XYZ file of C-alpha atoms in Angstrom:
703
model
C 0.000 0.000 0.000
C 1.358 3.450 -0.866
C 2.048 5.787 2.054
C -0.713 8.083 0.817
C -3.371 5.358 0.754
C -2.172 4.137 4.122
C -2.807 7.631 5.556
C -6.549 7.237 4.911
C -6.706 4.201 7.278
C -8.924 4.493 10.355
C -6.872 5.342 13.464
C -7.864 2.254 15.527
C -5.931 0.004 13.081
C -2.617 1.596 14.055
C -0.661 -0.886 16.186
C -1.002 0.049 19.878
C -4.196 2.128 19.405
C -7.169 -0.260 19.070
C -10.937 0.516 19.246
C -11.124 2.048 22.765
C -8.201 4.458 22.321
C -9.303 5.124 18.728
C -12.712 6.270 19.980
C -11.081 8.546 22.577
C -8.743 10.112 20.005
C -11.728 10.731 17.722
C -13.852 12.397 20.376
C -11.177 14.376 22.200
C -8.770 15.406 19.433
C -10.732 14.782 16.203
C -8.063 12.288 15.082
C -10.051 10.024 12.749
C -7.382 8.578 10.443
C -3.618 8.126 10.206
C -3.356 11.429 8.337
C -4.993 13.335 11.214
C -2.410 11.897 13.610
C 0.429 12.826 11.242
C -0.883 16.419 11.126
C -1.382 16.581 14.905
C 1.553 18.810 15.773
C 3.301 19.266 19.146
C 2.613 22.581 20.877
C 5.981 22.660 22.676
C 9.212 20.677 23.072
C 11.284 19.619 26.036
C 15.018 19.800 25.451
C 16.411 16.382 26.365
C 19.890 16.945 25.019
C 21.344 17.255 28.515
C 21.818 14.576 31.195
C 22.222 15.919 34.750
C 24.231 14.492 37.612
C 22.480 14.325 40.999
C 25.022 16.764 42.537
C 24.135 19.346 39.782
C 20.418 19.529 40.670
C 18.999 22.942 41.646
C 15.900 23.591 43.736
C 13.940 25.124 40.827
C 11.360 22.479 39.720
C 12.912 22.330 36.242
C 12.409 19.153 34.199
C 15.654 17.158 34.110
C 16.896 13.748 32.984
C 19.420 11.638 34.873
C 21.138 8.311 34.213
C 21.482 5.974 37.225
C 20.339 2.806 39.047
C 17.674 1.867 41.582
C 19.312 0.175 44.600
C 16.345 -0.104 46.966
C 12.490 -0.118 46.795
C 10.040 0.069 49.714
C 6.286 0.595 50.196
C 5.267 3.092 52.891
C 1.728 3.203 54.296
C 0.218 6.577 55.230
C -3.287 7.800 55.985
C -6.264 5.456 55.717
C -5.418 2.521 53.382
C -3.009 4.678 51.390
C 0.432 3.620 50.155
C 3.319 5.216 48.424
C 6.278 3.616 46.703
C 9.766 5.016 47.372
C 12.904 3.988 45.463
C 16.497 5.057 46.145
C 18.115 6.142 42.871
C 21.886 6.687 42.594
C 24.522 7.831 40.143
C 28.264 8.296 40.691
C 27.753 11.676 42.422
C 24.979 11.026 44.949
C 21.495 9.667 45.628
C 17.844 10.831 45.495
C 14.350 9.421 45.990
C 11.778 8.457 43.355
C 8.156 8.369 44.596
C 4.860 7.027 43.259
C 1.415 7.556 44.786
C -0.612 5.733 42.106
C -0.293 2.314 40.460
C 2.018 1.298 43.331
C 1.613 -2.514 42.914
C 2.106 -2.489 39.118
C 5.100 -0.115 39.242
C 6.809 -2.107 42.027
C 6.603 -5.274 39.925
C 7.964 -3.561 36.796
C 11.027 -1.879 38.383
C 14.414 -3.634 38.095
C 17.142 -3.242 40.704
C 20.694 -2.367 39.623
C 19.749 -1.859 35.939
C 20.755 1.416 34.249
C 17.716 3.691 33.729
C 17.173 7.139 32.197
C 14.682 9.012 34.405
C 12.923 12.257 33.468
C 10.655 14.606 35.450
C 10.406 17.577 37.808
C 12.492 17.527 40.966
C 11.651 18.921 44.378
C 13.877 19.329 47.412
C 13.180 18.752 51.141
C 16.166 19.529 53.379
C 19.112 18.462 51.236
C 17.276 15.466 49.760
C 16.066 15.705 46.134
C 13.096 13.657 44.979
C 11.142 13.124 41.756
C 7.468 12.065 41.747
C 6.134 9.768 39.013
C 9.215 9.997 36.773
C 9.170 8.876 33.156
C 11.515 5.864 33.085
C 13.267 3.945 30.362
C 16.044 1.398 30.447
C 19.155 2.995 28.933
C 19.246 0.399 26.119
C 15.609 1.163 25.112
C 16.283 4.883 25.406
C 19.136 4.642 22.906
C 17.200 2.569 20.363
C 13.835 4.432 20.380
C 12.867 6.855 17.639
C 12.707 9.669 20.171
C 14.680 12.825 19.561
C 16.683 15.080 21.826
C 13.939 17.692 21.519
C 10.980 15.842 22.975
C 7.536 16.791 21.617
C 4.652 17.619 23.958
C 1.259 17.232 22.261
C -2.010 19.035 23.089
C -4.147 16.878 25.393
C -7.307 16.854 27.490
C -8.213 15.844 31.039
C -10.202 12.846 29.782
C -7.248 11.496 27.761
C -4.895 11.716 30.729
C -7.477 10.064 33.054
C -7.826 7.190 30.569
C -4.068 6.711 30.322
C -3.607 8.250 26.862
C -0.553 10.227 27.962
C 1.979 12.169 25.919
C 4.122 9.021 25.936
C 1.272 6.990 24.364
C 0.769 9.564 21.590
C 4.517 9.650 21.025
C 4.593 5.844 20.681
C 1.630 5.945 18.238
C 3.483 8.566 16.182
C 6.609 6.378 16.097
C 4.468 3.446 14.924
C 2.930 5.591 12.163
C 6.380 6.534 10.865
C 7.485 2.873 10.962
C 4.370 1.634 9.102
C 4.607 4.346 6.425
C 8.415 4.037 6.142
C 8.371 7.818 6.698
C 7.634 8.432 3.012
C 5.087 11.138 2.187
C 4.216 12.879 -1.071
C 5.808 16.242 -1.811
C 3.209 18.999 -2.283
C 5.244 22.033 -3.368
C 7.157 22.707 -6.624
C 10.897 21.905 -6.471
C 11.819 25.485 -7.358
C 9.965 26.725 -4.217
C 12.230 24.525 -2.091
C 15.329 25.824 -3.857
C 14.381 29.507 -3.759
C 13.242 29.473 -0.125
C 15.916 26.978 1.003
C 13.142 24.783 2.415
C 13.503 21.168 3.490
C 11.414 18.424 1.834
C 7.995 17.312 3.063
C 9.464 14.063 4.460
C 12.190 15.849 6.374
C 9.742 18.448 7.702
C 7.243 15.891 9.028
C 9.976 13.800 10.640
C 11.583 16.814 12.326
C 8.335 18.336 13.567
C 7.617 15.120 15.518
C 11.185 13.910 16.220
C 13.496 16.922 15.828
C 17.147 15.990 15.576
C 18.193 19.538 16.586
C 16.851 23.044 17.251
C 18.023 24.005 13.751
C 16.046 21.227 12.014
C 12.973 21.905 14.149
C 13.040 25.534 13.010
C 13.278 24.473 9.351
C 10.421 21.970 9.767
C 8.178 24.614 11.368
C 8.886 27.139 8.590
C 8.205 24.573 5.866
C 4.859 23.375 7.337
C 3.637 26.868 8.251
C 4.467 28.114 4.766
C 2.612 25.182 3.214
C -0.548 25.694 5.291
C -0.704 29.427 4.539
C 0.286 28.952 0.877
C -2.615 26.592 0.123
C -5.115 28.883 1.893
C -3.880 31.855 -0.169
C -3.919 29.762 -3.348
C -7.587 28.980 -2.705
C -8.559 32.585 -1.948
C -6.672 34.139 -4.874
C -8.038 31.517 -7.304
C -11.567 32.297 -6.095
C -10.934 35.982 -6.794
C -9.485 35.316 -10.279
C -12.361 32.989 -11.208
C -14.857 35.625 -10.144
C -13.107 38.244 -12.235
C -12.911 36.046 -15.338
C -16.150 34.119 -15.112
C -18.675 36.289 -13.305
C -19.544 39.131 -15.588
C -20.495 42.339 -13.847
C -22.611 45.239 -14.999
C -20.449 47.566 -17.082
C -20.533 51.098 -15.646
C -18.738 52.869 -18.486
C -20.218 56.359 -17.935
C -19.251 58.985 -15.393
C -22.396 61.043 -15.911
C -24.314 64.088 -14.726
C -25.177 62.923 -11.180
C -21.605 62.049 -10.238
C -19.999 65.180 -11.748
C -22.754 67.517 -10.511
C -22.305 66.247 -6.941
C -18.504 66.296 -7.164
C -18.296 69.828 -8.592
C -21.201 71.591 -6.863
C -22.456 69.812 -3.743
C -19.472 68.180 -2.083
C -19.639 69.240 1.603
C -15.849 68.999 2.046
C -12.682 68.313 0.103
C -12.074 64.575 -0.320
C -8.935 63.224 1.347
C -6.283 61.567 -0.823
C -7.285 58.218 0.642
C -10.937 58.747 -0.403
C -9.845 59.755 -3.920
C -7.642 56.654 -4.202
C -10.480 54.353 -3.076
C -12.982 55.957 -5.501
C -10.530 55.400 -8.336
C -10.207 51.715 -7.379
C -14.003 51.364 -7.310
C -14.423 53.117 -10.684
C -11.809 50.831 -12.257
C -13.634 47.767 -10.929
C -17.061 48.894 -12.127
C -15.734 49.796 -15.552
C -13.955 46.475 -16.087
C -16.865 44.211 -17.114
C -16.123 41.911 -14.143
C -18.175 41.857 -10.946
C -16.651 44.099 -8.269
C -16.146 42.469 -4.885
C -14.346 45.010 -2.742
C -13.865 45.385 1.005
C -13.693 49.017 2.114
C -12.009 49.448 5.480
C -12.056 52.794 7.178
C -11.826 53.828 10.772
C -14.761 55.409 12.604
C -15.460 58.817 11.007
C -13.065 58.379 8.069
C -15.759 59.163 5.466
C -16.863 55.816 4.027
C -20.453 57.039 3.548
C -19.542 59.650 0.962
C -17.547 57.050 -0.990
C -20.608 54.756 -0.901
C -22.867 57.583 -2.156
C -20.545 58.460 -5.033
C -20.399 54.792 -6.045
C -24.233 54.778 -6.032
C -24.272 57.917 -8.199
C -22.105 56.056 -10.736
C -24.748 53.293 -10.736
C -27.505 55.887 -11.300
C -25.544 57.462 -14.189
C -25.445 54.019 -15.822
C -29.213 53.458 -15.256
C -28.876 51.070 -12.336
C -30.355 50.984 -8.840
C -28.374 50.568 -5.597
C -29.084 49.267 -2.124
C -27.308 49.596 1.219
C -27.820 46.912 3.867
C -26.960 47.580 7.543
C -27.169 45.158 10.487
C -29.412 47.274 12.775
C -32.292 49.725 12.425
C -30.324 52.457 14.248
C -27.512 52.135 11.707
C -29.867 51.899 8.708
C -31.633 55.053 9.909
C -28.361 56.860 10.323
C -27.295 55.934 6.777
C -30.679 57.072 5.474
C -30.415 60.467 7.216
C -26.746 60.879 6.187
C -27.264 59.968 2.515
C -30.504 61.994 2.203
C -28.664 65.011 3.620
C -25.734 64.603 1.184
C -28.043 64.092 -1.813
C -30.660 66.772 -0.972
C -29.766 68.940 -3.997
C -29.709 66.006 -6.413
C -32.608 64.545 -8.336
C -32.288 61.164 -6.583
C -34.994 59.128 -4.862
C -33.819 57.395 -1.633
C -36.029 55.332 0.709
C -35.596 53.137 3.776
C -37.040 49.679 4.503
C -36.746 48.069 7.957
C -38.776 45.769 10.195
C -40.647 48.843 11.489
C -41.764 50.042 8.010
C -45.572 50.211 7.720
C -47.385 47.964 5.205
C -48.599 50.992 3.235
C -45.001 52.306 2.918
C -43.737 48.848 1.905
C -46.260 48.587 -0.957
C -45.099 51.888 -2.433
C -41.402 50.892 -2.042
C -42.001 47.511 -3.746
C -43.797 49.231 -6.633
C -41.131 51.934 -7.107
C -38.318 49.363 -6.993
C -39.938 47.306 -9.738
C -40.784 50.216 -12.027
C -37.293 51.712 -11.531
C -38.365 55.064 -10.063
C -36.586 54.331 -6.757
C -32.814 54.836 -7.113
C -31.434 53.871 -3.719
C -32.950 51.607 -1.061
C -31.434 51.512 2.414
C -32.444 48.872 4.921
C -31.791 46.003 7.282
C -32.356 42.256 6.692
C -35.767 43.359 5.367
C -34.022 43.932 1.986
C -33.538 40.160 1.668
C -37.286 39.353 1.641
C -38.524 37.672 -1.553
C -41.065 40.471 -2.085
C -38.237 42.986 -2.522
C -37.592 42.937 -6.296
C -35.475 45.484 -8.181
C -35.872 46.543 -11.790
C -32.088 46.405 -12.241
C -29.872 46.282 -9.159
C -26.333 47.321 -10.111
C -24.622 47.925 -6.753
C -25.090 46.376 -3.309
C -23.321 48.074 -0.395
C -23.102 46.025 2.814
C -22.142 47.735 6.059
C -20.401 45.861 8.905
C -20.547 42.697 6.849
C -19.175 40.364 9.536
C -22.633 40.532 11.093
C -24.229 38.914 8.031
C -23.963 35.223 7.136
C -22.950 33.939 3.699
C -26.504 32.792 2.795
C -27.888 36.236 3.616
C -25.390 37.918 1.323
C -26.019 35.488 -1.525
C -29.737 36.375 -1.430
C -28.781 39.903 -2.489
C -26.790 38.596 -5.481
C -29.905 36.835 -6.752
C -31.903 40.062 -6.883
C -30.554 40.563 -10.409
C -29.870 38.350 -13.413
C -26.296 39.637 -13.626
C -24.957 39.831 -10.053
C -24.606 43.412 -8.774
C -21.237 44.946 -7.907
C -20.558 44.481 -4.199
C -18.962 46.987 -1.844
C -18.503 45.672 1.683
C -17.797 48.385 4.299
C -16.458 47.990 7.805
C -15.497 50.443 10.537
C -13.855 47.592 12.440
C -10.247 47.840 11.290
C -8.991 44.376 10.407
C -5.256 43.681 10.723
C -3.695 43.117 7.316
C -2.784 39.489 7.980
C -6.328 38.690 9.084
C -7.880 40.537 6.140
C -5.663 38.551 3.753
C -6.817 35.269 5.275
C -10.499 36.061 5.842
C -11.172 38.250 2.849
C -8.356 37.166 0.542
C -10.930 36.605 -2.191
C -12.016 40.265 -1.995
C -10.012 43.229 -3.221
C -9.224 45.481 -0.278
C -9.360 49.278 -0.104
C -8.397 51.276 2.960
C -9.295 54.848 3.945
C -6.421 55.565 6.291
C -6.707 59.312 6.910
C -9.353 61.416 8.639
C -11.122 64.328 6.888
C -9.389 67.715 7.214
C -10.275 69.757 10.289
C -10.805 66.737 12.552
C -8.662 66.856 15.679
C -7.382 63.559 17.141
C -9.369 62.562 20.261
C -7.384 62.879 23.491
C -7.703 59.707 25.579
C -6.857 59.556 29.290
C -7.081 56.908 32.017
C -8.509 57.849 35.423
C -9.125 55.718 38.518
C -12.485 55.809 40.318
C -10.871 57.850 43.114
C -10.444 60.754 40.614
C -14.186 60.943 39.913
C -14.711 64.434 41.442
C -12.016 65.930 39.198
C -13.560 64.164 36.181
C -17.017 65.601 37.043
C -15.520 69.102 37.349
C -14.031 68.674 33.843
C -17.432 67.542 32.490
C -19.117 70.637 33.978
C -16.500 72.860 32.294
C -17.208 71.210 28.922
C -20.995 71.552 29.378
C -20.520 75.259 30.217
C -18.886 75.603 26.758
C -22.070 74.167 25.229
C -20.736 70.642 24.682
C -22.503 67.332 25.339
C -21.279 64.215 27.147
C -21.705 60.425 26.839
C -21.286 58.242 29.943
C -21.304 54.550 29.016
C -21.679 51.512 31.264
C -20.631 47.986 30.263
C -23.137 45.457 29.044
C -22.466 41.826 29.883
C -25.193 39.661 28.418
C -25.154 37.029 31.182
C -26.091 39.601 33.769
C -28.619 42.107 32.499
C -29.918 42.704 36.023
C -26.436 43.606 37.226
C -25.865 45.877 34.212
C -29.200 47.563 34.800
C -28.350 48.068 38.488
C -24.895 49.498 37.582
C -26.511 51.826 35.082
C -29.282 52.991 37.476
C -26.812 53.478 40.369
C -24.609 55.490 38.025
C -27.595 57.482 36.751
C -28.636 58.362 40.315
C -25.170 59.525 41.387
C -24.768 61.566 38.168
C -28.210 63.129 38.751
C -27.042 64.210 42.229
C -23.863 65.803 40.853
C -25.585 67.314 37.800
C -28.954 68.438 39.241
C -31.949 69.896 37.421
C -32.706 72.539 36.199
C -29.066 73.420 35.471
C -28.377 70.061 33.828
C -30.576 67.646 31.934
C -29.819 63.920 31.493
C -30.963 61.321 28.940
C -30.846 57.588 29.610
C -30.632 54.750 27.092
C -30.502 50.979 27.696
C -31.557 47.672 26.167
C -34.664 47.177 28.298
C -36.390 50.280 26.875
C -39.001 50.046 24.109
C -37.815 51.184 20.633
C -40.087 54.275 20.761
C -38.639 55.319 24.159
C -35.080 54.865 22.874
C -35.902 56.920 19.791
C -37.399 59.741 21.915
C -34.377 59.882 24.270
C -31.978 59.836 21.338
C -33.862 62.672 19.616
C -33.704 64.828 22.786
C -29.934 64.344 22.932
C -29.399 64.960 19.197
C -31.490 68.151 19.457
C -29.282 69.344 22.352
C -32.143 69.321 24.889
C -30.082 67.141 27.250
C -26.419 67.644 28.222
C -25.538 64.086 29.229
C -26.440 60.722 27.721
C -26.097 57.884 30.248
C -26.195 54.626 28.298
C -25.144 51.019 27.949
C -23.278 49.977 24.809
C -26.411 50.320 22.644
C -24.801 53.552 21.416
C -21.663 51.757 20.211
C -22.742 51.940 16.584
C -24.784 54.424 14.689
C -25.097 57.588 16.756
C -23.709 60.762 15.260
C -23.843 63.913 17.404
C -21.086 66.361 16.305
C -21.665 68.507 19.431
C -20.782 65.607 21.799
C -17.155 66.130 22.794
C -16.573 63.797 25.767
C -16.965 60.028 26.055
C -16.646 58.676 29.616
C -16.379 54.863 29.705
C -17.140 53.404 33.128
C -15.432 50.112 34.177
C -13.354 50.399 31.003
C -11.452 47.256 32.028
C -14.599 45.221 31.274
C -14.567 46.197 27.574
C -12.616 44.677 24.683
C -10.222 46.874 22.716
C -12.306 47.095 19.553
C -15.388 48.016 21.603
C -13.472 50.774 23.423
C -12.277 52.087 20.059
C -15.804 51.991 18.570
C -17.217 53.853 21.590
C -14.489 56.485 21.404
C -15.473 57.030 17.759
C -18.854 58.432 18.879
C -17.061 61.708 19.746
C -14.605 63.742 17.682
C -17.161 64.241 14.896
C -17.179 68.035 15.054
C -14.413 70.632 14.778
C -13.964 70.940 18.596
C -11.301 69.079 20.589
C -12.831 65.849 21.923
C -11.892 63.629 24.855
C -12.297 60.010 25.911
C -11.961 59.233 29.642
C -11.406 55.591 30.624
C -12.551 55.041 34.234
C -11.298 51.898 36.018
C -10.841 50.435 39.477
C -7.283 49.995 40.843
C -7.379 46.235 40.280
C -6.313 45.688 36.668
C -5.148 42.457 35.055
C -2.059 42.597 32.823
C -4.293 42.300 29.753
C -6.590 45.142 30.912
C -3.524 47.328 31.478
C -2.331 46.635 27.922
C -5.764 47.545 26.521
C -5.973 50.813 28.489
C -2.383 51.782 27.604
C -2.994 51.045 23.907
C -6.113 53.242 23.887
C -4.222 56.136 25.496
C -1.255 55.735 23.133
C -2.976 55.704 19.736
C -6.107 56.658 17.783
C -5.106 54.429 14.878
C -7.723 51.671 14.539
C -5.349 49.412 12.597
C -2.687 49.618 15.298
C -5.365 48.854 17.902
C -6.612 45.902 15.857
C -3.077 44.451 15.733
C -2.816 44.601 19.553
C -6.321 43.110 19.829
C -5.313 40.262 17.533
C -2.302 39.521 19.765
C -4.437 39.583 22.916
C -7.480 37.677 21.717
C -6.471 35.625 18.702
C -8.225 35.566 15.323
C -11.235 33.443 16.314
C -12.449 35.802 19.029
C -11.676 38.900 17.014
C -13.975 38.015 14.140
C -16.775 36.379 16.098
C -18.367 32.971 15.580
C -19.255 33.335 11.905
C -15.703 33.863 10.731
C -13.580 32.011 13.273
C -13.974 28.618 11.579
C -12.005 29.905 8.607
C -8.980 30.275 10.827
C -8.797 26.843 12.352
C -5.088 26.668 11.588
C -3.101 23.573 12.509
C 0.417 24.970 12.856
C 0.608 28.553 11.552
C -0.382 31.503 13.729
C -1.631 34.689 12.083
C -0.093 36.883 14.768
C 3.351 35.330 15.063
C 3.717 34.168 11.461
C 2.621 37.199 9.495
C 5.991 37.358 7.709
C 5.525 33.774 6.498
C 1.956 34.662 5.394
C 3.310 37.507 3.249
C 5.819 35.175 1.561
C 3.151 32.487 1.067
C 0.792 34.983 -0.576
C 3.556 36.317 -2.813
C 4.431 32.773 -3.993
C 0.761 31.882 -4.563
C 0.344 35.008 -6.722
C 3.547 34.245 -8.653
C 2.479 30.686 -9.381
C -1.015 31.676 -10.552
C 0.332 34.489 -12.724
C 2.738 32.150 -14.511
C 0.400 29.141 -14.728
C -3.208 29.874 -13.677
C -4.467 26.313 -14.285
C -1.310 24.681 -12.856
C -0.817 22.445 -15.901
C 2.976 22.809 -16.196
C 4.843 19.627 -15.176
C 6.514 21.361 -12.211
C 3.091 22.251 -10.745
C 1.441 18.822 -11.025
C 2.003 17.867 -7.354
C 0.576 21.187 -6.160
C -2.364 20.955 -8.572
C -3.311 17.477 -7.287
C -3.404 18.748 -3.695
C -5.321 21.865 -4.730
C -8.047 19.878 -6.576
C -8.448 17.555 -3.598
C -8.499 20.521 -1.261
C -11.207 22.412 -3.135
C -13.648 19.596 -2.436
C -12.989 19.521 1.314
C -13.082 21.970 4.167
C -10.124 21.219 6.398
C -6.926 21.927 4.511
C -4.745 19.552 6.554
C -6.785 16.520 5.479
C -5.176 16.536 2.073
C -1.890 18.365 2.323
C 0.114 15.179 2.909
């Protein structure tokens, strides 16, 4: 049987595994077949290159290995029916004790006196006597002949596996058996010239040295090779998807820059576009004029001016006789887009309407009619846009805001609203680190607005402890006396709405005491209020009738009050970095200097400290996202819907971003020179790629 066919064998058939262990490995580690075991990589290594003498031991609980003999064994009873086994172990420099508290009878029978053993484990010291509990033991002869390496692998495990005796040693033995049965021969997956150019070791060498490294140097080479391979095949998939879309999926051709676009640009632009906005518009115009369907991700920090770019893209659609829609995840956000776009387009002959869950039946009927007869140019809405009743005459552009909140099926419903799929512009105010964007959205083209509109001052962020509250309140009163407005936000933890509500109400009461009527007026906003009440409170604040808005995080997205200049975040240590950054973005929308005050208790974890320090040090959302990625990892950062994409086996998007860049560059090079991978030198890679396209988990077919 070839090594590759052998790798598809069910795991219980591997010598030393059997049905019971096989079932455990399946359930606990998702190891179904030989190939899954082969691609089950160690998460750390213990350096076993050094053998200690007993007189060299230090009282530091380090793991050590020693060569010596057992000269005496005795069983000691202690407590009620409890026994421990104690052996005296010697080498030519001294003696120590080995102790066992479990499996006493079996271990006593298996130990041999005066034979040379290699022992390994953590030492402890009482008085001047060193001891080692439950050491790993091997006769010196066995130790020399086993396939183990000086760098000993430690594999991920679970409590259940350890309880059932499937220890690291057992997994190590199974791995040795797998290499013996397959003669350690595995198919190469990368072109030979990759190995030459990048000075990479072969697939066989890499797999052997990841499990049984002969040296630190070879381990490093094995890790680079396997990380590169994992990231390379992911990039190959994403870039191919993008190329196929561009070549196969025809888009609407927007070849005119007509009256609406030029009229708005020349006569009604409220401010000068930044260079970043101009660059992004150019990228969008090139896409729409190329005859291929546009699929572009537009990243821009809070307040960077994505909305005006979206409007101008919609005006291009109108000039080419197409309709547009904009889909947002919440009613608050949809309403804000509707108000913002209507305001920008008030001097243009453009019809814009909004459709949400709250839209009345009579309004819906008119919207449906106007969409179908083509008199409605732009429709803004929530998930309501996806309903079957919503039919366009000719949808040319779909803009999706905060797209990570929408599932794939929801998005595909929009594509089907037109015979030829509309151009797609995905917008997000959640800055995504470059490495993550390349792995999550590698099939989209990416545009970034990385500068704020002129006249905006950077928000000043400070950290204050609860004991400074009186000084903070004095500062708030000074700002209110200048005519400014204030947000005070309390955390929202879903598990404990009652606690959140209590925190909010306690806070509201103490603020009311310090900012009494009639001099001050306070709004309150939280999740337990009815939509109409929320709307009324929000309107009072927007109209400037109240000075302070006390709220939970419901105001995180979609509230735009240019006169609000201070954001106070209570218990800031309970918020994630991206949430803190989003909340801060609610201020700084006018020309005045704005402030963000992070209030915390004195007790801060190391991670909370890092978050607070990062917020005070920078306003750059991309820098913040990089720190967030380091703290939380990719899965948490993108939420449940996206985290599955990043179930990486060996690479790490934070630590290995340099390798990701190289992998992407090589994937692009290969596809540019041989898009269908039919050249002889690409046959191995093509075979893996075809197999991979039909399956979800990349590591199932890389070997």
